[in-house]
Tab-separated table of C-alpha atoms (C1' of nucleotides) in Angstrom:
chain	number	residue	atom	x	y	z
W	25	MET	CA	-0.061	-11.954	-4.135
W	26	LEU	CA	-1.669	-13.408	-7.210
W	27	GLU	CA	-5.180	-12.301	-8.040
W	28	ILE	CA	-7.845	-14.796	-7.101
W	29	GLN	CA	-9.618	-14.173	-10.419
W	30	ARG	CA	-6.436	-15.182	-12.197
W	31	ILE	CA	-6.162	-18.373	-10.171
W	32	ARG	CA	-9.751	-19.185	-11.089
W	33	THR	CA	-9.230	-18.689	-14.803
W	34	GLU	CA	-5.577	-19.516	-15.434
W	35	LYS	CA	-4.971	-22.355	-13.053
W	36	GLU	CA	-2.997	-24.516	-15.459
W	37	SER	CA	-0.707	-21.811	-16.785
W	38	ILE	CA	0.082	-20.662	-13.242
W	39	ILE	CA	1.024	-24.177	-12.167
W	40	GLU	CA	3.066	-24.547	-15.338
W	41	GLY	CA	4.789	-21.195	-14.801
W	42	LEU	CA	5.647	-21.880	-11.188
W	43	LYS	CA	7.381	-25.086	-12.206
W	44	LYS	CA	10.174	-22.843	-13.451
W	45	ARG	CA	10.772	-22.065	-9.783
W	46	HIS	CA	10.662	-25.746	-8.978
W	47	PHE	CA	7.592	-24.848	-7.012
W	48	ASP	CA	4.774	-27.327	-7.181
W	49	ALA	CA	1.688	-25.187	-6.787
W	50	SER	CA	-0.964	-27.701	-7.785
W	51	GLU	CA	-1.902	-28.694	-4.255
W	52	ILE	CA	-2.095	-25.138	-2.944
W	53	ILE	CA	-4.058	-23.993	-5.957
W	54	ASN	CA	-6.517	-26.841	-5.692
W	55	ASP	CA	-6.957	-26.023	-2.018
W	56	VAL	CA	-7.458	-22.373	-2.863
W	57	LEU	CA	-10.050	-23.125	-5.489
W	58	ALA	CA	-11.903	-25.550	-3.246
W	59	ALA	CA	-11.923	-23.046	-0.384
W	60	ASP	CA	-12.885	-20.271	-2.774
W	61	GLU	CA	-15.858	-22.190	-4.085
W	62	LYS	CA	-17.006	-23.026	-0.575
W	63	TRP	CA	-16.429	-19.427	0.462
W	64	ARG	CA	-18.606	-18.133	-2.339
W	65	SER	CA	-21.494	-20.440	-1.568
W	66	GLU	CA	-21.273	-19.773	2.183
W	67	LYS	CA	-21.086	-16.078	1.511
W	68	ALA	CA	-24.156	-16.208	-0.700
W	69	LYS	CA	-26.030	-17.927	2.124
W	70	LEU	CA	-24.771	-15.416	4.657
W	71	GLU	CA	-25.831	-12.482	2.532
W	72	ASP	CA	-29.205	-14.035	2.036
W	73	VAL	CA	-29.720	-14.353	5.796
W	74	ALA	CA	-28.364	-10.837	6.347
W	75	SER	CA	-30.817	-9.578	3.782
W	76	LYS	CA	-33.723	-11.241	5.614
W	77	MET	CA	-32.499	-9.829	8.907
W	78	ASN	CA	-32.361	-6.361	7.471
W	79	LEU	CA	-35.877	-6.705	6.182
W	80	VAL	CA	-37.289	-7.920	9.502
W	81	SER	CA	-35.469	-5.180	11.384
W	82	LYS	CA	-36.938	-2.571	9.150
W	83	GLU	CA	-40.415	-3.982	9.692
W	84	ILE	CA	-39.927	-3.964	13.442
W	85	GLY	CA	-38.907	-0.356	13.259
W	86	ILE	CA	-42.054	0.529	11.348
W	87	LEU	CA	-44.266	-1.465	13.715
W	88	PHE	CA	-42.801	0.308	16.750
W	89	LYS	CA	-43.382	3.634	15.091
W	90	GLN	CA	-46.971	2.711	14.492
W	91	GLY	CA	-47.287	1.710	18.136
W	92	LYS	CA	-47.905	-1.935	17.313
W	93	VAL	CA	-45.754	-3.185	20.167
W	94	GLN	CA	-47.298	-6.627	20.333
W	95	GLU	CA	-46.641	-7.356	16.653
W	96	ALA	CA	-43.180	-5.903	16.895
W	97	ASN	CA	-42.264	-8.211	19.736
W	98	GLU	CA	-43.588	-11.161	17.786
W	99	ALA	CA	-41.386	-10.227	14.878
W	100	LYS	CA	-38.464	-9.943	17.262
W	101	SER	CA	-38.834	-13.500	18.388
W	102	GLN	CA	-38.516	-14.821	14.860
W	103	THR	CA	-35.101	-13.203	14.490
W	104	THR	CA	-33.533	-15.564	17.029
W	105	VAL	CA	-33.165	-18.350	14.500
W	106	LEU	CA	-31.912	-16.020	11.796
W	107	LYS	CA	-29.388	-14.518	14.166
W	108	LEU	CA	-27.977	-17.883	15.102
W	109	GLU	CA	-27.787	-18.873	11.466
W	110	GLU	CA	-26.091	-15.627	10.632
W	111	SER	CA	-23.390	-15.968	13.258
W	112	THR	CA	-22.653	-19.545	12.249
W	113	LEU	CA	-22.319	-18.559	8.605
W	114	LYS	CA	-20.217	-15.543	9.509
W	115	LEU	CA	-17.783	-17.746	11.370
W	116	SER	CA	-17.537	-20.131	8.456
W	117	VAL	CA	-17.065	-17.343	5.902
W	118	ASP	CA	-14.349	-15.655	7.992
W	119	GLU	CA	-12.599	-18.952	8.534
W	120	LEU	CA	-12.619	-19.725	4.803
W	121	GLN	CA	-11.429	-16.241	3.961
W	122	ALA	CA	-8.496	-16.592	6.355
W	123	GLN	CA	-7.725	-19.984	4.898
W	124	ILE	CA	-7.684	-18.606	1.362
W	125	THR	CA	-5.481	-15.665	2.301
W	126	GLU	CA	-3.021	-17.912	4.073
W	127	LEU	CA	-2.787	-20.189	1.055
W	128	MET	CA	-2.448	-17.264	-1.336
W	129	TYR	CA	0.434	-15.864	0.683
W	130	GLN	CA	2.323	-19.058	-0.022
W	131	LEU	CA	2.182	-18.631	-3.781
W	132	PRO	CA	5.121	-16.789	-5.335
W	133	ASN	CA	4.810	-14.698	-8.460
W	134	VAL	CA	4.631	-16.466	-11.798
W	135	PRO	CA	7.889	-15.977	-13.714
W	136	ASN	CA	7.875	-13.971	-16.913
W	137	GLU	CA	8.057	-15.946	-20.146
W	138	LEU	CA	11.690	-14.896	-20.628
W	139	VAL	CA	12.714	-16.484	-17.343
W	140	LYS	CA	14.332	-19.882	-17.652
W	141	ALA	CA	13.567	-22.744	-15.341
W	142	GLY	CA	16.224	-23.364	-12.748
W	143	LYS	CA	16.952	-24.237	-9.172
W	144	SER	CA	19.636	-21.895	-7.963
W	145	GLU	CA	22.088	-19.186	-8.919
W	146	LEU	CA	23.955	-21.766	-10.961
W	147	ASP	CA	21.149	-21.670	-13.517
W	148	ASN	CA	21.099	-17.903	-13.982
W	149	GLU	CA	21.730	-16.618	-17.495
W	150	THR	CA	24.488	-14.142	-18.157
W	151	ILE	CA	22.953	-11.643	-20.546
W	152	GLU	CA	25.878	-9.330	-21.083
W	153	GLU	CA	29.332	-8.591	-19.752
W	154	HIS	CA	31.222	-5.308	-19.900
W	155	GLY	CA	34.718	-4.132	-19.120
W	156	SER	CA	37.808	-6.187	-18.815
W	157	LYS	CA	39.811	-7.682	-16.026
W	158	VAL	CA	42.198	-5.291	-14.306
W	159	GLU	CA	45.847	-6.276	-14.514
W	160	PHE	CA	47.945	-5.397	-11.502
W	161	GLY	CA	51.710	-5.444	-11.613
W	162	PHE	CA	51.753	-6.322	-7.929
W	163	LYS	CA	49.929	-8.351	-5.346
W	164	ALA	CA	46.461	-6.844	-5.191
W	165	LEU	CA	44.905	-6.572	-1.757
W	166	PRO	CA	41.308	-7.446	-0.890
W	167	HIS	CA	39.227	-4.452	0.167
W	168	TRP	CA	39.317	-5.270	3.880
W	169	ASP	CA	43.094	-5.012	3.826
W	170	LEU	CA	42.922	-1.791	1.816
W	171	ALA	CA	40.316	-0.441	4.240
W	172	SER	CA	42.637	-0.854	7.175
W	173	LYS	CA	45.801	0.087	5.292
W	174	TYR	CA	44.305	3.479	4.373
W	175	ASN	CA	42.178	3.730	7.514
W	176	LEU	CA	38.865	3.904	5.635
W	177	ILE	CA	36.702	1.398	7.468
W	178	ASP	CA	37.080	-0.010	10.975
W	179	PHE	CA	35.274	-3.312	11.210
W	180	GLU	CA	36.396	-4.043	14.769
W	181	LEU	CA	35.049	-0.731	15.942
W	182	GLY	CA	31.675	-1.660	14.488
W	183	VAL	CA	31.820	-4.940	16.376
W	184	LYS	CA	32.612	-3.082	19.586
W	185	ILE	CA	29.731	-0.666	19.196
W	186	THR	CA	27.120	-2.959	17.706
W	187	GLY	CA	28.290	-6.304	16.404
W	188	ALA	CA	29.548	-7.953	13.264
W	189	GLY	CA	28.156	-6.522	10.053
W	190	PHE	CA	27.980	-2.908	11.234
W	191	PRO	CA	31.160	-1.268	9.953
W	192	MET	CA	32.429	2.152	10.971
W	193	TYR	CA	33.463	4.296	8.017
W	194	ILE	CA	36.157	6.826	8.826
W	195	GLY	CA	37.721	9.847	7.120
W	196	LYS	CA	38.023	9.326	3.382
W	197	GLY	CA	36.043	6.114	3.786
W	198	ALA	CA	33.105	8.059	5.199
W	199	LYS	CA	33.464	10.780	2.572
W	200	LEU	CA	33.447	8.192	-0.177
W	201	GLN	CA	30.133	6.883	1.141
W	202	ARG	CA	28.666	10.357	1.096
W	203	ALA	CA	29.992	11.011	-2.411
W	204	LEU	CA	28.537	7.812	-3.801
W	205	ILE	CA	25.135	8.486	-2.254
W	206	ASN	CA	25.064	11.968	-3.748
W	207	PHE	CA	26.281	10.753	-7.103
W	208	PHE	CA	23.604	8.062	-7.276
W	209	LEU	CA	20.877	10.453	-6.160
W	210	ASP	CA	21.913	13.067	-8.698
W	211	GLU	CA	21.924	10.485	-11.468
W	212	ALA	CA	18.452	9.323	-10.479
W	213	ASP	CA	17.298	12.918	-10.281
W	214	ASN	CA	18.620	13.555	-13.792
W	215	ALA	CA	16.707	10.529	-14.997
W	216	GLY	CA	13.474	12.012	-13.679
W	217	TYR	CA	13.080	10.214	-10.370
W	218	ILE	CA	11.625	12.323	-7.555
W	219	GLU	CA	13.832	12.191	-4.495
W	220	HIS	CA	12.341	11.098	-1.180
W	221	GLN	CA	13.634	10.788	2.348
W	222	ALA	CA	11.597	8.002	3.833
W	223	PRO	CA	11.048	6.572	7.299
W	224	LEU	CA	13.505	3.800	8.063
W	225	VAL	CA	11.051	1.981	10.256
W	226	VAL	CA	7.729	0.682	8.948
W	227	ASN	CA	4.549	-0.878	10.297
W	228	GLU	CA	3.207	-4.303	9.574
W	229	ALA	CA	0.838	-3.167	6.825
W	230	SER	CA	3.736	-1.723	4.841
W	231	ALA	CA	5.861	-4.828	5.253
W	232	LEU	CA	2.916	-6.884	4.033
W	233	GLY	CA	2.292	-4.508	1.153
W	234	THR	CA	5.596	-5.060	-0.587
W	235	GLY	CA	5.791	-8.718	0.329
W	236	GLN	CA	8.461	-8.752	3.053
W	237	LEU	CA	5.808	-10.256	5.312
W	238	PRO	CA	4.993	-13.001	5.719
W	239	ASP	CA	7.551	-14.398	3.260
W	240	LYS	CA	10.726	-12.995	4.770
W	241	GLU	CA	9.777	-12.519	8.369
W	242	GLY	CA	13.181	-13.487	9.771
W	243	GLN	CA	15.066	-11.128	7.498
W	244	MET	CA	13.908	-7.935	9.195
W	245	TYR	CA	14.802	-6.445	12.540
W	246	TYR	CA	11.602	-6.237	14.543
W	247	MET	CA	10.739	-4.035	17.497
W	248	PRO	CA	7.976	-5.795	19.412
W	249	GLU	CA	7.394	-2.927	21.857
W	250	ASP	CA	6.071	-0.814	19.035
W	251	ASP	CA	5.270	-3.507	16.501
W	252	LEU	CA	7.561	-1.937	13.906
W	253	TYR	CA	10.144	-3.249	11.479
W	254	MET	CA	13.420	-1.711	10.351
W	255	ILE	CA	13.446	-1.544	6.587
W	256	PRO	CA	15.473	-4.162	4.710
W	257	THR	CA	15.336	-1.931	1.612
W	258	GLY	CA	14.046	1.484	0.601
W	259	GLU	CA	11.568	-0.315	-1.618
W	260	VAL	CA	9.318	-0.813	1.401
W	261	PRO	CA	8.614	2.803	2.404
W	262	LEU	CA	8.893	4.107	-1.156
W	263	THR	CA	6.439	1.680	-2.710
W	264	ASN	CA	4.038	1.915	0.224
W	265	ILE	CA	3.544	5.579	-0.521
W	266	TYR	CA	1.057	4.214	-3.019
W	267	ARG	CA	-0.658	1.690	-0.773
W	268	ASP	CA	-4.451	2.118	-0.975
W	269	VAL	CA	-4.186	4.594	-3.804
W	270	ILE	CA	-6.295	4.808	-6.947
W	271	LEU	CA	-4.600	6.964	-9.554
W	272	PRO	CA	-7.255	9.073	-11.290
W	273	THR	CA	-6.171	8.487	-14.899
W	274	GLU	CA	-4.387	5.841	-16.916
W	275	ASP	CA	-1.891	8.378	-18.103
W	276	PHE	CA	0.764	8.074	-15.428
W	277	SER	CA	4.346	7.046	-14.899
W	278	ILE	CA	5.604	7.425	-11.370
W	279	LYS	CA	9.327	7.487	-10.773
W	280	ILE	CA	10.649	7.833	-7.250
W	281	THR	CA	14.031	7.453	-5.664
W	282	GLY	CA	15.507	7.664	-2.225
W	283	TYR	CA	18.612	6.982	-0.271
W	284	THR	CA	18.140	4.826	2.799
W	285	PRO	CA	20.239	2.691	5.053
W	286	CYS	CA	19.023	-0.894	4.898
W	287	PHE	CA	18.928	-3.341	7.776
W	288	ARG	CA	19.053	-7.076	7.316
W	289	ARG	CA	19.463	-9.796	9.881
W	290	GLU	CA	21.119	-12.152	7.376
W	291	ALA	CA	20.776	-15.060	9.733
W	292	GLY	CA	22.713	-18.102	8.622
W	293	SER	CA	25.311	-16.384	6.462
W	294	TYR	CA	28.895	-17.425	6.965
W	295	GLY	CA	32.410	-17.740	5.542
W	296	SER	CA	34.039	-15.584	2.902
W	297	ASP	CA	30.619	-14.384	1.765
W	298	VAL	CA	30.421	-12.173	4.816
W	299	ARG	CA	34.029	-11.021	4.902
W	300	GLY	CA	34.615	-7.276	4.846
W	301	LEU	CA	31.866	-5.443	3.005
W	302	ASN	CA	30.522	-8.477	1.224
W	303	ARG	CA	27.475	-8.895	3.408
W	304	LEU	CA	26.392	-6.487	6.130
W	305	HIS	CA	23.558	-6.019	8.585
W	306	GLN	CA	23.454	-2.312	7.813
W	307	PHE	CA	24.294	-0.828	4.454
W	308	ASP	CA	23.440	2.168	2.314
W	309	LYS	CA	21.494	2.070	-0.880
W	310	VAL	CA	19.817	4.347	-3.383
W	311	GLU	CA	16.645	2.750	-4.638
W	312	ILE	CA	14.597	3.533	-7.730
W	313	VAL	CA	10.908	2.637	-7.788
W	314	ARG	CA	8.348	2.832	-10.562
W	315	ILE	CA	4.607	2.602	-10.684
W	316	GLU	CA	3.494	1.955	-14.232
W	317	HIS	CA	0.579	1.141	-16.465
W	318	PRO	CA	0.846	-2.575	-17.301
W	319	LYS	CA	1.562	-1.789	-20.934
W	320	ASN	CA	4.563	0.356	-19.938
W	321	SER	CA	6.242	-1.884	-17.415
W	322	ASN	CA	8.405	-3.605	-19.966
W	323	ALA	CA	9.773	-0.321	-21.261
W	324	ALA	CA	10.276	0.872	-17.690
W	325	LEU	CA	12.297	-2.225	-16.888
W	326	THR	CA	14.572	-1.648	-19.856
W	327	GLU	CA	15.015	1.957	-18.849
W	328	MET	CA	15.970	0.962	-15.320
W	329	ILE	CA	18.451	-1.593	-16.562
W	330	ASN	CA	20.087	1.026	-18.751
W	331	HIS	CA	20.188	3.430	-15.831
W	332	VAL	CA	22.093	0.953	-13.681
W	333	LYS	CA	24.431	0.065	-16.528
W	334	GLY	CA	25.172	3.749	-16.957
W	335	LEU	CA	26.152	4.063	-13.302
W	336	LEU	CA	28.506	1.116	-13.419
W	337	GLU	CA	30.108	2.370	-16.594
W	338	LYS	CA	30.639	5.834	-15.161
W	339	LEU	CA	32.352	4.257	-12.181
W	340	GLY	CA	34.582	2.281	-14.537
W	341	LEU	CA	33.746	-1.090	-13.093
W	342	GLN	CA	33.808	-4.411	-14.847
W	343	TYR	CA	30.321	-5.863	-14.594
W	344	ARG	CA	27.899	-8.392	-15.952
W	345	VAL	CA	24.143	-8.611	-16.127
W	346	LEU	CA	22.297	-11.776	-15.223
W	347	ARG	CA	18.730	-12.757	-15.750
W	348	LEU	CA	17.807	-14.856	-12.760
W	349	CYS	CA	16.348	-18.276	-13.309
W	350	GLY	CA	12.985	-19.196	-11.821
W	351	GLY	CA	14.387	-20.676	-8.656
W	352	ASP	CA	16.598	-17.682	-7.877
W	353	THR	CA	14.007	-15.017	-8.656
W	354	GLY	CA	12.615	-13.400	-5.524
W	355	PHE	CA	9.221	-14.471	-4.221
W	356	ALA	CA	7.354	-11.359	-5.358
W	357	ALA	CA	9.142	-10.730	-8.657
W	358	SER	CA	8.153	-12.044	-12.063
W	359	MET	CA	11.573	-11.252	-13.476
W	360	THR	CA	14.832	-10.028	-11.998
W	361	TYR	CA	18.069	-8.817	-13.499
W	362	ASP	CA	21.081	-8.883	-11.213
W	363	PHE	CA	24.111	-6.712	-11.756
W	364	GLU	CA	27.434	-8.002	-10.521
W	365	VAL	CA	30.743	-6.201	-10.401
W	366	TYR	CA	33.995	-8.011	-10.588
W	367	SER	CA	36.010	-7.598	-7.438
W	368	ALA	CA	39.507	-8.049	-8.730
W	369	ALA	CA	41.451	-8.965	-5.618
W	370	GLN	CA	38.836	-11.297	-4.200
W	371	ASP	CA	38.503	-12.683	-7.693
W	372	LYS	CA	34.724	-12.934	-7.438
W	373	TRP	CA	31.554	-11.366	-8.741
W	374	LEU	CA	29.598	-9.288	-6.250
W	375	GLU	CA	25.917	-8.473	-6.624
W	376	VAL	CA	25.423	-4.709	-6.493
W	377	SER	CA	21.987	-4.267	-7.956
W	378	SER	CA	18.833	-6.189	-8.511
W	379	VAL	CA	16.220	-4.777	-10.849
W	380	SER	CA	12.838	-6.455	-10.754
W	381	ARG	CA	9.365	-6.220	-12.116
W	382	PHE	CA	6.521	-7.401	-9.930
W	383	ASP	CA	3.625	-6.966	-12.332
W	384	THR	CA	0.512	-6.879	-10.138
W	385	PHE	CA	1.942	-9.040	-7.352
W	386	GLN	CA	2.664	-6.125	-5.043
W	387	SER	CA	-0.202	-3.925	-6.192
W	388	THR	CA	-2.702	-6.645	-5.300
W	389	ARG	CA	-1.555	-6.472	-1.717
W	390	LEU	CA	-1.042	-2.729	-1.835
W	391	LYS	CA	-4.430	-2.110	-3.442
W	392	LEU	CA	-2.628	0.167	-5.856
W	393	ARG	CA	-4.795	0.851	-8.870
W	394	PHE	CA	-5.590	3.324	-11.597
W	395	LYS	CA	-8.793	4.299	-13.404
W	396	ASN	CA	-8.651	2.949	-16.917
W	397	SER	CA	-10.395	4.459	-19.925
W	398	GLU	CA	-13.610	2.655	-18.973
W	399	LYS	CA	-13.386	4.317	-15.545
W	400	LYS	CA	-12.742	0.914	-14.015
W	401	SER	CA	-10.137	0.344	-11.315
W	402	GLN	CA	-7.251	-1.707	-12.610
W	403	LEU	CA	-4.093	-2.846	-10.831
W	404	CYS	CA	-0.860	-0.993	-11.550
W	405	HIS	CA	2.478	-2.627	-12.151
W	406	THR	CA	5.337	-1.948	-9.759
W	407	LEU	CA	9.061	-2.212	-10.401
W	408	ASN	CA	12.158	-1.409	-8.432
W	409	GLY	CA	15.877	-1.656	-8.458
W	410	SER	CA	18.992	-0.708	-6.573
W	411	ALA	CA	20.846	2.177	-8.110
W	412	LEU	CA	23.003	1.287	-6.334
W	413	ALA	CA	23.889	-0.549	-3.134
W	414	LEU	CA	27.085	0.907	-1.723
W	415	PRO	CA	29.203	-1.650	0.124
W	416	ARG	CA	30.097	-3.944	-2.720
W	417	ILE	CA	30.592	-0.988	-5.032
W	418	VAL	CA	33.073	0.349	-2.509
W	419	ALA	CA	34.712	-3.067	-2.293
W	420	ALA	CA	35.125	-3.213	-6.063
W	421	LEU	CA	36.228	0.421	-6.342
W	422	LEU	CA	38.940	-0.093	-3.759
W	423	GLU	CA	40.140	-3.381	-5.152
W	424	ASN	CA	39.944	-2.603	-8.864
W	425	HIS	CA	41.359	0.898	-8.678
W	426	GLN	CA	44.228	0.220	-6.330
W	427	THR	CA	47.740	1.035	-7.460
W	428	ASP	CA	51.019	0.445	-5.733
W	429	ASN	CA	50.825	3.922	-4.257
W	430	GLY	CA	47.175	4.549	-3.536
W	431	ILE	CA	43.644	4.127	-4.805
W	432	LYS	CA	42.358	6.136	-7.754
W	433	ILE	CA	38.910	7.671	-7.440
W	434	PRO	CA	36.745	7.590	-10.589
W	435	GLU	CA	36.391	10.988	-12.212
W	436	VAL	CA	32.620	11.165	-11.832
W	437	LEU	CA	33.088	11.258	-8.068
W	438	HIS	CA	35.660	14.067	-8.064
W	439	PRO	CA	33.054	16.850	-7.830
W	440	TYR	CA	31.786	15.213	-4.647
W	441	LEU	CA	35.159	14.860	-2.929
W	442	ASN	CA	38.050	17.074	-1.890
W	443	PHE	CA	40.543	14.414	-2.928
W	444	THR	CA	41.040	12.374	-6.078
W	445	LYS	CA	43.140	9.625	-4.654
W	446	ILE	CA	43.299	7.673	-1.442
A	6	G	C1'	4.589	11.600	29.391
A	7	G	C1'	-0.313	14.203	31.537
A	8	A	C1'	-5.316	16.635	30.446
A	9	G	C1'	-9.138	17.793	26.951
A	10	A	C1'	-11.514	17.793	21.905
A	11	A	C1'	-12.070	15.450	17.409
A	12	U	C1'	-12.029	11.564	13.175
A	13	U	C1'	-18.562	11.130	8.229
A	14	G	C1'	-18.189	10.554	0.534
A	15	G	C1'	-12.755	14.410	-3.785
A	16	C	C1'	-13.272	18.753	-0.232
A	17	A	C1'	-16.410	21.403	3.333
A	18	G	C1'	-20.151	19.897	6.540
A	19	A	C1'	-25.236	17.929	8.708
A	20	G	C1'	-26.888	13.708	11.068
A	21	U	C1'	-26.803	11.289	18.489
A	22	G	C1'	-30.817	4.106	18.010
A	23	G	C1'	-35.186	2.596	12.952
A	24	U	C1'	-37.236	3.086	5.377
A	25	C	C1'	-29.335	6.578	6.322
A	26	G	C1'	-25.234	4.633	1.651
A	27	A	C1'	-25.960	8.904	4.494
A	28	A	C1'	-28.918	16.119	4.058
A	29	U	C1'	-26.718	20.461	2.030
A	30	G	C1'	-22.832	23.299	-0.408
A	31	C	C1'	-18.452	23.184	-3.458
A	32	A	C1'	-15.859	20.413	-7.056
A	33	C	C1'	-16.582	17.024	-11.149
A	34	U	C1'	-19.477	14.769	-15.633
A	35	G	C1'	-23.528	15.127	-19.232
A	36	G	C1'	-27.580	18.145	-21.089
A	37	U	C1'	-30.678	22.814	-21.960
A	38	C	C1'	-29.838	27.894	-23.049
A	39	U	C1'	-25.746	30.897	-25.910
A	40	U	C1'	-22.307	32.960	-32.008
A	41	G	C1'	-18.736	31.052	-28.158
A	42	A	C1'	-17.844	31.241	-22.985
A	43	A	C1'	-19.630	32.483	-18.126
A	44	A	C1'	-24.060	32.482	-15.318
A	45	A	C1'	-28.630	30.020	-14.659
A	46	C	C1'	-31.470	25.606	-14.911
A	47	C	C1'	-32.034	20.051	-15.350
A	48	A	C1'	-29.747	15.333	-14.614
A	49	G	C1'	-25.776	12.338	-12.936
A	50	C	C1'	-21.788	11.701	-9.604
A	51	G	C1'	-18.088	6.544	-3.671
A	52	U	C1'	-15.551	1.722	-3.116
A	53	A	C1'	-15.321	-3.511	-2.854
A	54	C	C1'	-17.297	-8.386	-3.051
A	55	C	C1'	-21.035	-12.249	-4.673
A	56	G	C1'	-24.380	-13.066	-8.935
A	57	C	C1'	-25.494	-14.508	-16.222
A	58	A	C1'	-28.898	-10.961	-14.534
A	59	A	C1'	-32.511	-8.908	-11.442
A	60	G	C1'	-30.437	-7.888	-7.295
A	61	G	C1'	-27.871	-8.599	-2.705
A	62	U	C1'	-24.028	-7.727	1.054
A	63	A	C1'	-20.282	-4.831	3.408
A	64	C	C1'	-18.014	-0.103	4.361
A	65	C	C1'	-19.366	6.865	8.324
A	66	G	C1'	-10.648	6.238	11.440
A	67	G	C1'	-9.290	0.346	12.715
A	68	G	C1'	-10.953	-3.831	15.725
A	69	G	C1'	-14.544	-5.823	19.164
A	70	G	C1'	-19.326	-5.512	21.887
A	71	U	C1'	-24.710	-4.197	23.209
A	72	U	C1'	-29.447	-4.401	20.224
A	73	C	C1'	-34.592	-7.186	16.292
A	74	G	C1'	-31.901	-2.782	14.299
A	75	A	C1'	-25.662	1.221	15.199
A	76	A	C1'	-22.725	6.786	11.637
A	77	U	C1'	-25.484	7.376	16.359
A	78	C	C1'	-24.592	3.607	22.727
A	79	C	C1'	-20.232	0.785	25.212
A	80	C	C1'	-14.949	-1.120	25.154
A	81	U	C1'	-10.268	-0.900	22.835
A	82	C	C1'	-6.486	0.732	19.481
A	83	A	C1'	-4.685	4.384	16.015
A	84	U	C1'	-4.372	9.236	14.206
A	85	U	C1'	-5.144	14.649	14.358
A	86	C	C1'	-5.784	19.256	17.080
A	87	U	C1'	-5.409	22.356	21.781
A	88	C	C1'	-3.050	23.062	26.646
A	89	C	C1'	0.966	21.429	30.072
A	90	G	C1'	5.745	18.838	30.545
A	91	C	C1'	10.258	17.338	28.002
A	92	C	C1'	13.411	18.056	23.885
A	93	A	C1'	17.174	18.108	18.537
RNA sequence: GGAGAAUUGGCAGAGUGGUCGAAUGCACUGGUCUUGAAAACCAGCGUACCGCAAGGUACCGGGGGUUCGAAUCCCUCAUUCUCCGCCA
């Protein structure tokens, strides 16, 4: 959520910035400002009446104490009008407040100055590209064929037990999952991220805090009996650790990581995009999250990008880094870098990581602040990224490292496995 | 799942309808004293919003209600603890 103060003072630059998303904010912002102005004047009136009420009540108390019952009752009668006025104003103030909040929830984050205008993924900028195309001397198989050929993943079994998008990993397939999770966690640990094991189910306040609600309501599995949501990403529980927190000093840099399964409804997906491991309802991911002083968030972002690059290089995968255009950047992010690996047999790029900075967009909702040098509360910056999401990494590993007599496992994973080849 | 108790400022802990935003202690910050430190003493010490300011308003687990007035009474939800039941 954008800060209301910012909307008041930087109206034009916000509208201008949001154009890069092809989002016309002028109407919403004008509505916000109109409602905000009305809210302030109504609130001033309300507080004035409340102040009078408080005064009269105090007087009545004193009169009763002094035994002046008659005068006290007279004073009581004059509160009737005030009370009515107060309740009317209260209603109006609450209504305006709700109106403002609802409007504010519709405004996405303002893209960073580096972000280019654009409508869709077609407008994303490729920042860098590493590794080269694998040459096979034979007909390379897509990962779903390799998965069944080597009995690594049983998609039909997942369908039987749950439904499409919930694969069953078996034998070396399951071990490979475990190895990757441990590898990613160890790498994050080495980079100074504190490991967490978080709840996989969150309440509404948490989903609101990181911006999954109300923007992506349909994306999450919801359990109405208990009013809880299954997490679509580890970002939700990990960032919400710091909901309603004021860090005591401005000298902080919080780095946390965690492995979690992620659950996404992915309604409306279809075709080759969802084939095999390309898009699942349940998948595993190691997430890295940072809470930073605004002046450090840029450096933190760079560090995270380098971390993810390091992982992909160690796994020996061909990859490229994209800076998303305005239209493709997530609602809450001000800037996002996507990492895509090249899946050789499918002959397509697969997104395996998304590293984003949110500036104060999440911390506004989270009420995540720090005490600055003037002892004033100031909003923190939040950032997060996948490091990494497993399924598409597995897809690329299987496809790119296949040979005519098996699949080679990258060396960095050997310590985690009791085999080096599938 | 059943029964009971509780939830107050960073912590501990008073307050059961009226000058209560809230005693007191600890912690913390500044000062006096001291060669320095400790101790002692003095002073300060929550958050948010509105306002140029003076100031005002709200907040005693969350939400709602009663009342001129609620930390205090009522309803409801959540959480914690104790006992019973169940259980990896």
